XYZ file of N, CA and C in Angstrom:
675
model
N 0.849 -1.192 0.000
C 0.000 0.000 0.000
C 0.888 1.246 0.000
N 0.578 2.372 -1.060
C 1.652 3.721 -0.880
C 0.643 4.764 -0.268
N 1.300 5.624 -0.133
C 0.123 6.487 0.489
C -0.412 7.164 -0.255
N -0.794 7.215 -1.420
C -1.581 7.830 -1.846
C -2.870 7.321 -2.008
N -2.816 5.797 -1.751
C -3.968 5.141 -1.580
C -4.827 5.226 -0.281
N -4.196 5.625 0.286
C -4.872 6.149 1.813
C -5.799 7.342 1.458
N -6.729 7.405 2.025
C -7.702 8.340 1.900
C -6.889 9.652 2.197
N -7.671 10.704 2.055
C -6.622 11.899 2.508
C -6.294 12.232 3.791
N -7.272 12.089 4.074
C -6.616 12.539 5.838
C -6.525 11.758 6.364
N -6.029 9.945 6.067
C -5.173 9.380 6.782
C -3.608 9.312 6.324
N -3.344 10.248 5.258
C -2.020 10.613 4.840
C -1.124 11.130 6.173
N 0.079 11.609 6.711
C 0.651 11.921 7.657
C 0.409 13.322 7.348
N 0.883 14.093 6.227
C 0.977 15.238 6.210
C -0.481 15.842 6.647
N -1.707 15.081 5.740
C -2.825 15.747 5.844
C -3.557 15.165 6.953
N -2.991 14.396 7.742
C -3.567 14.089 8.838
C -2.939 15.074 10.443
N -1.784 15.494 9.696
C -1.231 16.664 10.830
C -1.967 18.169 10.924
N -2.056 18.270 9.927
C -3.060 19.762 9.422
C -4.258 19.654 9.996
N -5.063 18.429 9.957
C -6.414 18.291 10.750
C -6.765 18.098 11.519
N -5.914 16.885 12.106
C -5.997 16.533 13.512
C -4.908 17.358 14.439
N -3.826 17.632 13.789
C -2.435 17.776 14.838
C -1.665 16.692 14.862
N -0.339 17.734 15.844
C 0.524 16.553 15.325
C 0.705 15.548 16.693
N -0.305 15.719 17.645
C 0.024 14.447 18.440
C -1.221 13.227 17.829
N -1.832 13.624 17.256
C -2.783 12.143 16.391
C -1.660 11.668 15.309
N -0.250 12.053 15.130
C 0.155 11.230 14.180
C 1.124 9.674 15.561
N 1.119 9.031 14.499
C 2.087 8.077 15.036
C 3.485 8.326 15.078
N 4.638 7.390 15.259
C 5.783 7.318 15.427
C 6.097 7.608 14.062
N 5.575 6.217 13.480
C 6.112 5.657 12.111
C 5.807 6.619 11.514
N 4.371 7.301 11.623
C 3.850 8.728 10.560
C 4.804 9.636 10.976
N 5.291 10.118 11.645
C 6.367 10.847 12.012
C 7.489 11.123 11.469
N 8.419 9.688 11.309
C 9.390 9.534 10.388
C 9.019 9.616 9.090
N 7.803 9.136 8.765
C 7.078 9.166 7.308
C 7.374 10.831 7.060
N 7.431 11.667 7.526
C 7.075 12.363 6.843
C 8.638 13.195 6.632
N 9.336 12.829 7.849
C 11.142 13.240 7.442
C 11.596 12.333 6.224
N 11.138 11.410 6.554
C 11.720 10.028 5.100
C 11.306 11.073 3.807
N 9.941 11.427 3.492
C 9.231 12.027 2.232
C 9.228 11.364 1.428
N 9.506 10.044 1.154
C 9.022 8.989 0.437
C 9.755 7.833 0.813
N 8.644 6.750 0.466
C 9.375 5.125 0.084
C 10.569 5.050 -0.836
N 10.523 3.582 -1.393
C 11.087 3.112 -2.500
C 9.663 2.624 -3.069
N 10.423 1.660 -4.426
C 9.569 1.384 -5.120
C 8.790 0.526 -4.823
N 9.024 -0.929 -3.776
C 8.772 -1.975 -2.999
C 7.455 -1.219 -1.750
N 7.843 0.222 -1.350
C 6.820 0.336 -0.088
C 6.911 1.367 0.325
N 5.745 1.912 0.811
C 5.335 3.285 1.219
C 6.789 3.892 2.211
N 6.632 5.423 2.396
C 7.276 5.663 3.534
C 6.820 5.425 4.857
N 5.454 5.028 5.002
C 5.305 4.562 6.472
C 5.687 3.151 6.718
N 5.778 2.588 6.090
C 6.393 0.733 5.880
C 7.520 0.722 6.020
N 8.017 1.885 5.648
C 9.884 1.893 5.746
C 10.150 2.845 6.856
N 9.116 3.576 7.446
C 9.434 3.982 8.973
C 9.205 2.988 9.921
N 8.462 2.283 9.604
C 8.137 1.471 10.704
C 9.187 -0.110 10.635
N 9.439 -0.262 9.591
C 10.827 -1.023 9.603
C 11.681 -0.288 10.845
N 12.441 0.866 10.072
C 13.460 1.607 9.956
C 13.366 1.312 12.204
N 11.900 1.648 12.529
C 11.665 1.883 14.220
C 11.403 0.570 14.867
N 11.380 -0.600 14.223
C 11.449 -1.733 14.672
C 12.694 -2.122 14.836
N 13.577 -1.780 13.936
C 14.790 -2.773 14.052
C 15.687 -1.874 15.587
N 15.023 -0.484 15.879
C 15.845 0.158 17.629
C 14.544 -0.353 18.573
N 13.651 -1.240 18.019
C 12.496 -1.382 18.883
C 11.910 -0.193 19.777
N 11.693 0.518 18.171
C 10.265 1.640 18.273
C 11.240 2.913 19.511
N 12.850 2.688 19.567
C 13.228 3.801 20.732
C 13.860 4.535 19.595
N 13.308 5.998 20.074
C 13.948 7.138 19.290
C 15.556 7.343 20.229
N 15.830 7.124 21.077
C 17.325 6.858 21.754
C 18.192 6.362 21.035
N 17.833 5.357 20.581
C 18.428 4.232 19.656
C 18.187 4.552 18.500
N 17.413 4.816 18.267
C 17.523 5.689 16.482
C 18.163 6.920 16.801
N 18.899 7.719 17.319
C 19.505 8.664 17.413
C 20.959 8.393 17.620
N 21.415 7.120 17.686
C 22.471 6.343 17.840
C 22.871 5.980 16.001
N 22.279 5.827 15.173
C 22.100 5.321 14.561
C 23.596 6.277 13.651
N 24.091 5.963 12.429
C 25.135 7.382 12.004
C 24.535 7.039 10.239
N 24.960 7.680 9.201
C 24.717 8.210 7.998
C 24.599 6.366 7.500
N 25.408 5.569 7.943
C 26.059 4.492 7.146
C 24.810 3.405 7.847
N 24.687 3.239 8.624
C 23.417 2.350 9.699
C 22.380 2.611 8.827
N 21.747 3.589 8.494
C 20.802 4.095 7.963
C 20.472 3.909 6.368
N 21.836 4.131 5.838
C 21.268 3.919 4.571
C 21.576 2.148 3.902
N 21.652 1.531 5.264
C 21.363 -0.239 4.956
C 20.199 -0.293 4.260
N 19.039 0.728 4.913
C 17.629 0.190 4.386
C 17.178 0.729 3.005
N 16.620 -0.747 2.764
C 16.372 0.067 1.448
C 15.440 1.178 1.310
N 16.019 2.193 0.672
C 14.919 3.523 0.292
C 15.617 4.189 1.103
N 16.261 4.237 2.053
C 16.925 5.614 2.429
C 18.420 5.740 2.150
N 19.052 7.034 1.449
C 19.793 7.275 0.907
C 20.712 8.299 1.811
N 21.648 9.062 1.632
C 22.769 9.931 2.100
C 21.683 11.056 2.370
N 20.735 11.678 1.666
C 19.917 12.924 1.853
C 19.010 12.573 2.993
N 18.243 11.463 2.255
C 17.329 10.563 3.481
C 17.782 10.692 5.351
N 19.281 10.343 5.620
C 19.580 9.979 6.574
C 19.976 10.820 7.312
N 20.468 12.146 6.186
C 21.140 13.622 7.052
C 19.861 14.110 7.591
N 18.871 14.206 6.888
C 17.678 14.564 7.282
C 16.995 13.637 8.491
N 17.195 12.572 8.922
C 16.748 12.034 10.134
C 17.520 12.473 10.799
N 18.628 12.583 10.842
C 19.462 12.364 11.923
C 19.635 13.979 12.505
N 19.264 15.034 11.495
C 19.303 16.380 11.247
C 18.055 16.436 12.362
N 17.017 16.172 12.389
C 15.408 15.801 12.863
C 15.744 15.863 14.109
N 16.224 14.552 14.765
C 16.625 13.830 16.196
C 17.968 14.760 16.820
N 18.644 15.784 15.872
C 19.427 16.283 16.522
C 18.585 17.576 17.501
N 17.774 18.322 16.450
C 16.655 19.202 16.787
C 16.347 18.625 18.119
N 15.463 17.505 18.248
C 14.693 17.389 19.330
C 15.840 16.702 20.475
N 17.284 16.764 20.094
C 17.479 16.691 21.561
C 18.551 17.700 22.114
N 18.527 19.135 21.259
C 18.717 20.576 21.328
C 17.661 21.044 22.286
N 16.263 20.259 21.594
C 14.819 21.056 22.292
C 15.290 20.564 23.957
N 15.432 19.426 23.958
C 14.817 19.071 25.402
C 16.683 19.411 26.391
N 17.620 19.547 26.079
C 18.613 20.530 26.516
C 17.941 21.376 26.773
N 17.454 22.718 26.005
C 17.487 23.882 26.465
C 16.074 24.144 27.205
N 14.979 22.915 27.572
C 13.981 22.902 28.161
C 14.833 22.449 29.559
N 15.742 21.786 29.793
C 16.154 21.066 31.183
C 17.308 22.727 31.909
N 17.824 23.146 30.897
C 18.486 24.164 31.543
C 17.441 25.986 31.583
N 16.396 25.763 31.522
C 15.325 26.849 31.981
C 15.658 26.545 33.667
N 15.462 25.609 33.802
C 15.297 25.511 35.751
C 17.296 25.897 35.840
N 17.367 27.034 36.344
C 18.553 27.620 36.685
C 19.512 26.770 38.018
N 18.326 26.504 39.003
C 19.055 25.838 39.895
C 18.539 24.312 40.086
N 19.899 23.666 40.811
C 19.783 22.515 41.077
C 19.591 21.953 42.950
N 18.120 21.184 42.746
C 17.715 20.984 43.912
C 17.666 19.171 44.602
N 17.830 18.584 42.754
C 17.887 16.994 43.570
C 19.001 16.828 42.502
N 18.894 14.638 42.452
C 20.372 14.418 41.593
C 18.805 14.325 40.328
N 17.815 13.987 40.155
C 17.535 14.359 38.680
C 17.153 15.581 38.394
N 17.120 16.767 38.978
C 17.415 17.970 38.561
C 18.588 17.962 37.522
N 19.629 17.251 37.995
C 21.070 17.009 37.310
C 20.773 16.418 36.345
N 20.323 15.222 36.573
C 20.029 14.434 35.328
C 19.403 14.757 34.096
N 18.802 15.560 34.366
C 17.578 16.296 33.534
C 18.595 16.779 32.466
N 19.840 17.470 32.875
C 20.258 18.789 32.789
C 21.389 17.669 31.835
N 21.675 16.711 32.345
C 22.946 15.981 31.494
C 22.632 15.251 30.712
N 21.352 14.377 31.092
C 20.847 13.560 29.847
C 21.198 13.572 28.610
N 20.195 14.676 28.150
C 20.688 15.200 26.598
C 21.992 15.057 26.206
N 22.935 15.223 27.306
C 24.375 16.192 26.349
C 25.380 14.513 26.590
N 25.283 13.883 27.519
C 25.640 12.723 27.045
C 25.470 11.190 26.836
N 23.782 11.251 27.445
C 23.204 9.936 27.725
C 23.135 9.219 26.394
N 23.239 9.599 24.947
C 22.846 9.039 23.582
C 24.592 8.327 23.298
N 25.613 9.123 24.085
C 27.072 8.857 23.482
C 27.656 7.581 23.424
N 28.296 7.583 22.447
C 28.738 6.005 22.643
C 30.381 5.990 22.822
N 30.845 7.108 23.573
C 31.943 6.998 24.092
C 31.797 7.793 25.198
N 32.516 7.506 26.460
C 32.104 8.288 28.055
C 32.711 9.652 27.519
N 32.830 10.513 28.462
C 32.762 11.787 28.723
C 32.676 12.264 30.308
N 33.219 13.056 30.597
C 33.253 13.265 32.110
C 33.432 15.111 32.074
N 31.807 15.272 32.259
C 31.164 16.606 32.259
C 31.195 17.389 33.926
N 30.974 18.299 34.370
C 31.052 18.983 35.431
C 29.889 20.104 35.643
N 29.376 20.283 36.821
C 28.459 21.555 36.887
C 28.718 22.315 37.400
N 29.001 23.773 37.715
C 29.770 24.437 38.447
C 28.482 24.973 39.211
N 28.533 25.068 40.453
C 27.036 25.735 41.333
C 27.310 27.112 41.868
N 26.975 27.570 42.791
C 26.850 28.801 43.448
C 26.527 28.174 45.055
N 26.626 29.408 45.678
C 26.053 29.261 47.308
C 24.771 28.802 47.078
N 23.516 29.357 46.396
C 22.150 29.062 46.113
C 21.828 27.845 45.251
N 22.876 27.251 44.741
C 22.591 25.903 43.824
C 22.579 26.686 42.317
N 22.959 27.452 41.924
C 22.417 28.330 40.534
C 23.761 27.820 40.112
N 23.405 27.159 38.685
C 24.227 26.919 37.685
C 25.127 27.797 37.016
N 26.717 27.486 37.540
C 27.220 28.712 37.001
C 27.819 28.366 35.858
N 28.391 27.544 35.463
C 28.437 26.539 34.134
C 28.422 25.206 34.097
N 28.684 24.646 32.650
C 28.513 23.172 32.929
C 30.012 22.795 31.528
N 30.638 21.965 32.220
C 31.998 21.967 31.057
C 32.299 20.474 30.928
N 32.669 20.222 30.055
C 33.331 18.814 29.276
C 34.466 18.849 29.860
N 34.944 17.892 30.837
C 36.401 17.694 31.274
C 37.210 16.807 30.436
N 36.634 15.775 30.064
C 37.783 15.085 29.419
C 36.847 14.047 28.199
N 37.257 13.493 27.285
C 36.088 12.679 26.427
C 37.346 10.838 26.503
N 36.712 10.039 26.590
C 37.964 8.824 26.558
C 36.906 7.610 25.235
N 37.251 6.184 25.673
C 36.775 5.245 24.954
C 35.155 4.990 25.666
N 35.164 3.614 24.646
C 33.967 2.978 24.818
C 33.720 2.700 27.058
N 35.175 2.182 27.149
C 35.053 1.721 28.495
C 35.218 2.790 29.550
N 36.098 3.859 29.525
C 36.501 4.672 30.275
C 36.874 6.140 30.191
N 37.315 7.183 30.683
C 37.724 8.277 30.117
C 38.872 8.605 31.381
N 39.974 9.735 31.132
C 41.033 9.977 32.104
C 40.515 11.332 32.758
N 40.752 11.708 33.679
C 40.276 12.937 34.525
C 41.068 13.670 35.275
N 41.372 15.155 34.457
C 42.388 15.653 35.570
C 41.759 16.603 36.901
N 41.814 16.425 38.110
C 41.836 16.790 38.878
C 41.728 18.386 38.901
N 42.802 18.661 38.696
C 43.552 20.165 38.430
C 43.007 21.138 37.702
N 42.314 20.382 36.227
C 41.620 21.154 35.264
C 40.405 21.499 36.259
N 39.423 20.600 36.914
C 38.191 20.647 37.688
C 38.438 21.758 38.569
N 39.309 21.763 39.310
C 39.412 22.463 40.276
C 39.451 24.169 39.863
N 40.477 24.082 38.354
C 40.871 25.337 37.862
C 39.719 26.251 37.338
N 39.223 25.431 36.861
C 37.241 25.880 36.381
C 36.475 26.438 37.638
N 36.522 25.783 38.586
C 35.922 26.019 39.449
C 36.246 27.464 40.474
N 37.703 27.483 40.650
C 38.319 28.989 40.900
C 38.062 30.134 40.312
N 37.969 29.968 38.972
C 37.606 31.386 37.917
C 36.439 31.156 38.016
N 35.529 30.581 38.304
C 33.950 30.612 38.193
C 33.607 31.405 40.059
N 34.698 31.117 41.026
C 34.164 31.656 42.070
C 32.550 30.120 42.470
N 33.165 29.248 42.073
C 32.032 28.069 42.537
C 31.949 27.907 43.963
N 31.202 27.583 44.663
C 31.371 26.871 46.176
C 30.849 25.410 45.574
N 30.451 24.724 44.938
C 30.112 23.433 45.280
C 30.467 23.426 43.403
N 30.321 21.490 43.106
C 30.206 21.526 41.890
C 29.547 19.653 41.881
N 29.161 19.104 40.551
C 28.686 18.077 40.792
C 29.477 17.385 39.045
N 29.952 15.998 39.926
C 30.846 15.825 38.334
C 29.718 14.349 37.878
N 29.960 14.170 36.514
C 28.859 13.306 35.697
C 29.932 12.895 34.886
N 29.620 11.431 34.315
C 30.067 10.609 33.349
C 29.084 9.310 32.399
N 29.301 8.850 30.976
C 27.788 8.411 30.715
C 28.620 7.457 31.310
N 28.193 5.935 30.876
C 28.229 4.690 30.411
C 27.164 4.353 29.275
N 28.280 3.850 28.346
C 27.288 3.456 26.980
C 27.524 2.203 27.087
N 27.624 1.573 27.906
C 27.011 0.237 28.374
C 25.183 0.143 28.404
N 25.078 1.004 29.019
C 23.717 1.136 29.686
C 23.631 0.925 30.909
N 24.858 0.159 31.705
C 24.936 -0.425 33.019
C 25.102 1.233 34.121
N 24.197 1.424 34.877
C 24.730 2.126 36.018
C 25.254 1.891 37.102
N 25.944 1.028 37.384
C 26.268 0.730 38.337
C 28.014 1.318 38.384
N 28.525 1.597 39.711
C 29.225 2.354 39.185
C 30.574 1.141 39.377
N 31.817 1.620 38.821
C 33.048 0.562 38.632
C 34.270 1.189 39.919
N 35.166 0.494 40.196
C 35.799 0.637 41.178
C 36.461 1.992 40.798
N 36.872 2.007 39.877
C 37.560 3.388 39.562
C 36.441 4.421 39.469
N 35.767 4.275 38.852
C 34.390 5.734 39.746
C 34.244 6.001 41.231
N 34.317 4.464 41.785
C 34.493 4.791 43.433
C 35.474 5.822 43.909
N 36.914 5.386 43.115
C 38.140 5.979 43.371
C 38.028 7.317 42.741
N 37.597 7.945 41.733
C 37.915 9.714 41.267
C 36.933 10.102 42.220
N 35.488 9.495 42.775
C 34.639 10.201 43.023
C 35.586 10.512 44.896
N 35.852 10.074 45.161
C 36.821 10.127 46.443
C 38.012 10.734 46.445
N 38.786 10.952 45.288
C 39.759 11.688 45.283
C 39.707 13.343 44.708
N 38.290 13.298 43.786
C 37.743 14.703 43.880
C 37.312 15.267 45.208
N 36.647 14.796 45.922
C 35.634 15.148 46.734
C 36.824 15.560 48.099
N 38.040 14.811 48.189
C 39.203 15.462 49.119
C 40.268 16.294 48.808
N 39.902 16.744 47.302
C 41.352 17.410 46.905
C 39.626 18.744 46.695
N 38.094 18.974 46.709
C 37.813 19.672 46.901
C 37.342 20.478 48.345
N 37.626 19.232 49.195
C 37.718 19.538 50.782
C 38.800 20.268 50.982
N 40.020 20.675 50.167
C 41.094 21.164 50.453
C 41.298 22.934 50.179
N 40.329 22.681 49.136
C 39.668 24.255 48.358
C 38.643 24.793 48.877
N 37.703 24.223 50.209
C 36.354 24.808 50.656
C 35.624 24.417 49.404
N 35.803 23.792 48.348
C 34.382 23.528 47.508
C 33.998 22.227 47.392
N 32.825 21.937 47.825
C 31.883 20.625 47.886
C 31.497 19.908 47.000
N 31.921 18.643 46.700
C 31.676 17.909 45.732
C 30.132 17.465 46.466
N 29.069 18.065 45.760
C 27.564 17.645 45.969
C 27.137 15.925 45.372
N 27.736 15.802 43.802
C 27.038 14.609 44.032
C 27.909 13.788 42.730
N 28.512 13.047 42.599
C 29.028 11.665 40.942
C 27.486 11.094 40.295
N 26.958 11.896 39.188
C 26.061 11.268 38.306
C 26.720 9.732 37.107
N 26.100 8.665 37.697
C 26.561 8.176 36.096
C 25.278 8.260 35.206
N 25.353 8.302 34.217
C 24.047 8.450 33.315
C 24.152 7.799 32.049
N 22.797 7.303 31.857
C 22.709 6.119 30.568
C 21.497 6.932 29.583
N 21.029 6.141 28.802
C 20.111 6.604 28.319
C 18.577 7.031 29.022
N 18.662 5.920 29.914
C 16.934 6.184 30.620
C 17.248 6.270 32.044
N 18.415 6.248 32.699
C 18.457 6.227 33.944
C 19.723 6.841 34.288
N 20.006 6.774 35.744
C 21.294 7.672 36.451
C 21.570 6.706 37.953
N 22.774 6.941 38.174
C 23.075 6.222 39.579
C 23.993 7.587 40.381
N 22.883 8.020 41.051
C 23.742 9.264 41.857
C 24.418 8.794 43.644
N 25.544 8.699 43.669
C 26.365 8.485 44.431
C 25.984 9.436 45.894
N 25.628 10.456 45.874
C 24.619 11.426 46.997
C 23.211 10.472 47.566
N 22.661 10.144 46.661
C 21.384 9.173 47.161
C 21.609 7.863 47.800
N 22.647 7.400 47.352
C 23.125 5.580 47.600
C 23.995 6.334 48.783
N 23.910 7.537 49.333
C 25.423 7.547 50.478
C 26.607 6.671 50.236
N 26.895 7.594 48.996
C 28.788 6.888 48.635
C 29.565 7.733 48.808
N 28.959 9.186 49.186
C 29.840 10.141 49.287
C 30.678 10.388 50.530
């Protein structure tokens, strides 16, 4: 079935105009970034492929890179910049929706705030938040980027950020693209050797986020600190 055999307003486009766009589906969704099939099958047949094979998670289709994408048949190099162009948008949107709330009051306040920037990565990263006396976000910085398994962390750089910012507290984050949160002996160990080389400066290490795609293991809540 292509869509033009669909009545009209069960088309995606003309079903967004009438109903809106939360009556469309997933698959109608991508249908309408795809903008067409191949010759074999509609673009909603090849969205809904395309969202079966991450099992229907836009996480996992946002994982996806130019070359993953154009396996399927009907989507091409234009096809795929344009999805991936799509999913970059919406996780710009929900960044700059998590950093409206200025201050930080729990660890998914944090989470909220880091998700976006490295929960999709498929290599760690070890990010930082710089706070204030009131919890108000005074920046948030990329300390170091490493492999699939681990990343290196200097001490010194953290601390140095934190002096020119005039921080009193700060809260450090790292993903795992495992998906596993649980944290590894060497997270035990930086999160302990930050937290006494910032006892030495008067500034408070508040809380070690690890963060995955759908979840976080904050080291403040489990009392590891």
């Amino acid at each position: 079935m292509n869509i033009k055999s669909l009545a009209e307003e069960e088309r995606p486009r003309e079903k967004l105009l009438l109903r809106g766009k939360q009556s469309l589906s997933d698959a109608e969704l991508l249908a309408i970034i795809l903008g067409s099939g191949s010759k074999s099958e509609s673009s909603i047949t090849l969205a809904q492929r395309i969202l079966a094979s991450v099992n229907h998670n836009w996480n996992e289709l946002a994982k996806l890179t130019i070359r993953d994408l154009c396996k399927f048949n009907g989507v091409g190099k234009v096809k795929a910049i344009e999805i991936i162009t799509s999913l970059e948008i919406g996780r710009r949107k929900s960044l700059q929706q998590a950093l409206k709330k200025e201050k930080i009051s729990s660890s998914k306040d944090a989470y909220n705030i880091l998700q976006p920037i490295i929960g999709d990565l498929m290599v760690e990263e070890f990010w930082v938040i710089y706070l204030s006396r009131s919890n108000k976000i005074l920046s948030k910085e990329k300390i170091s980027q490493g492999g699939i398994t681990g990343t290196m962390v200097d001490n010194r750089l953290i601390f140095k950020h934190a002096l020119e910012l005039n921080a009193v507290s700060l809260i450090i984050s790292h993903n795992h693209p495992s998906g596993n949160i649980q944290p590894s002996n060497s997270d035990i160990q930086i999160t302990h050797e930050i937290k006494k080389a910032g006892n030495l400066l008067n500034i408070t290490l508040m809380d070690h986020l690890i963060v995955t795609q759908t979840s976080f293991f904050s080291f403040a809540d489990e009392n590891l600190m």
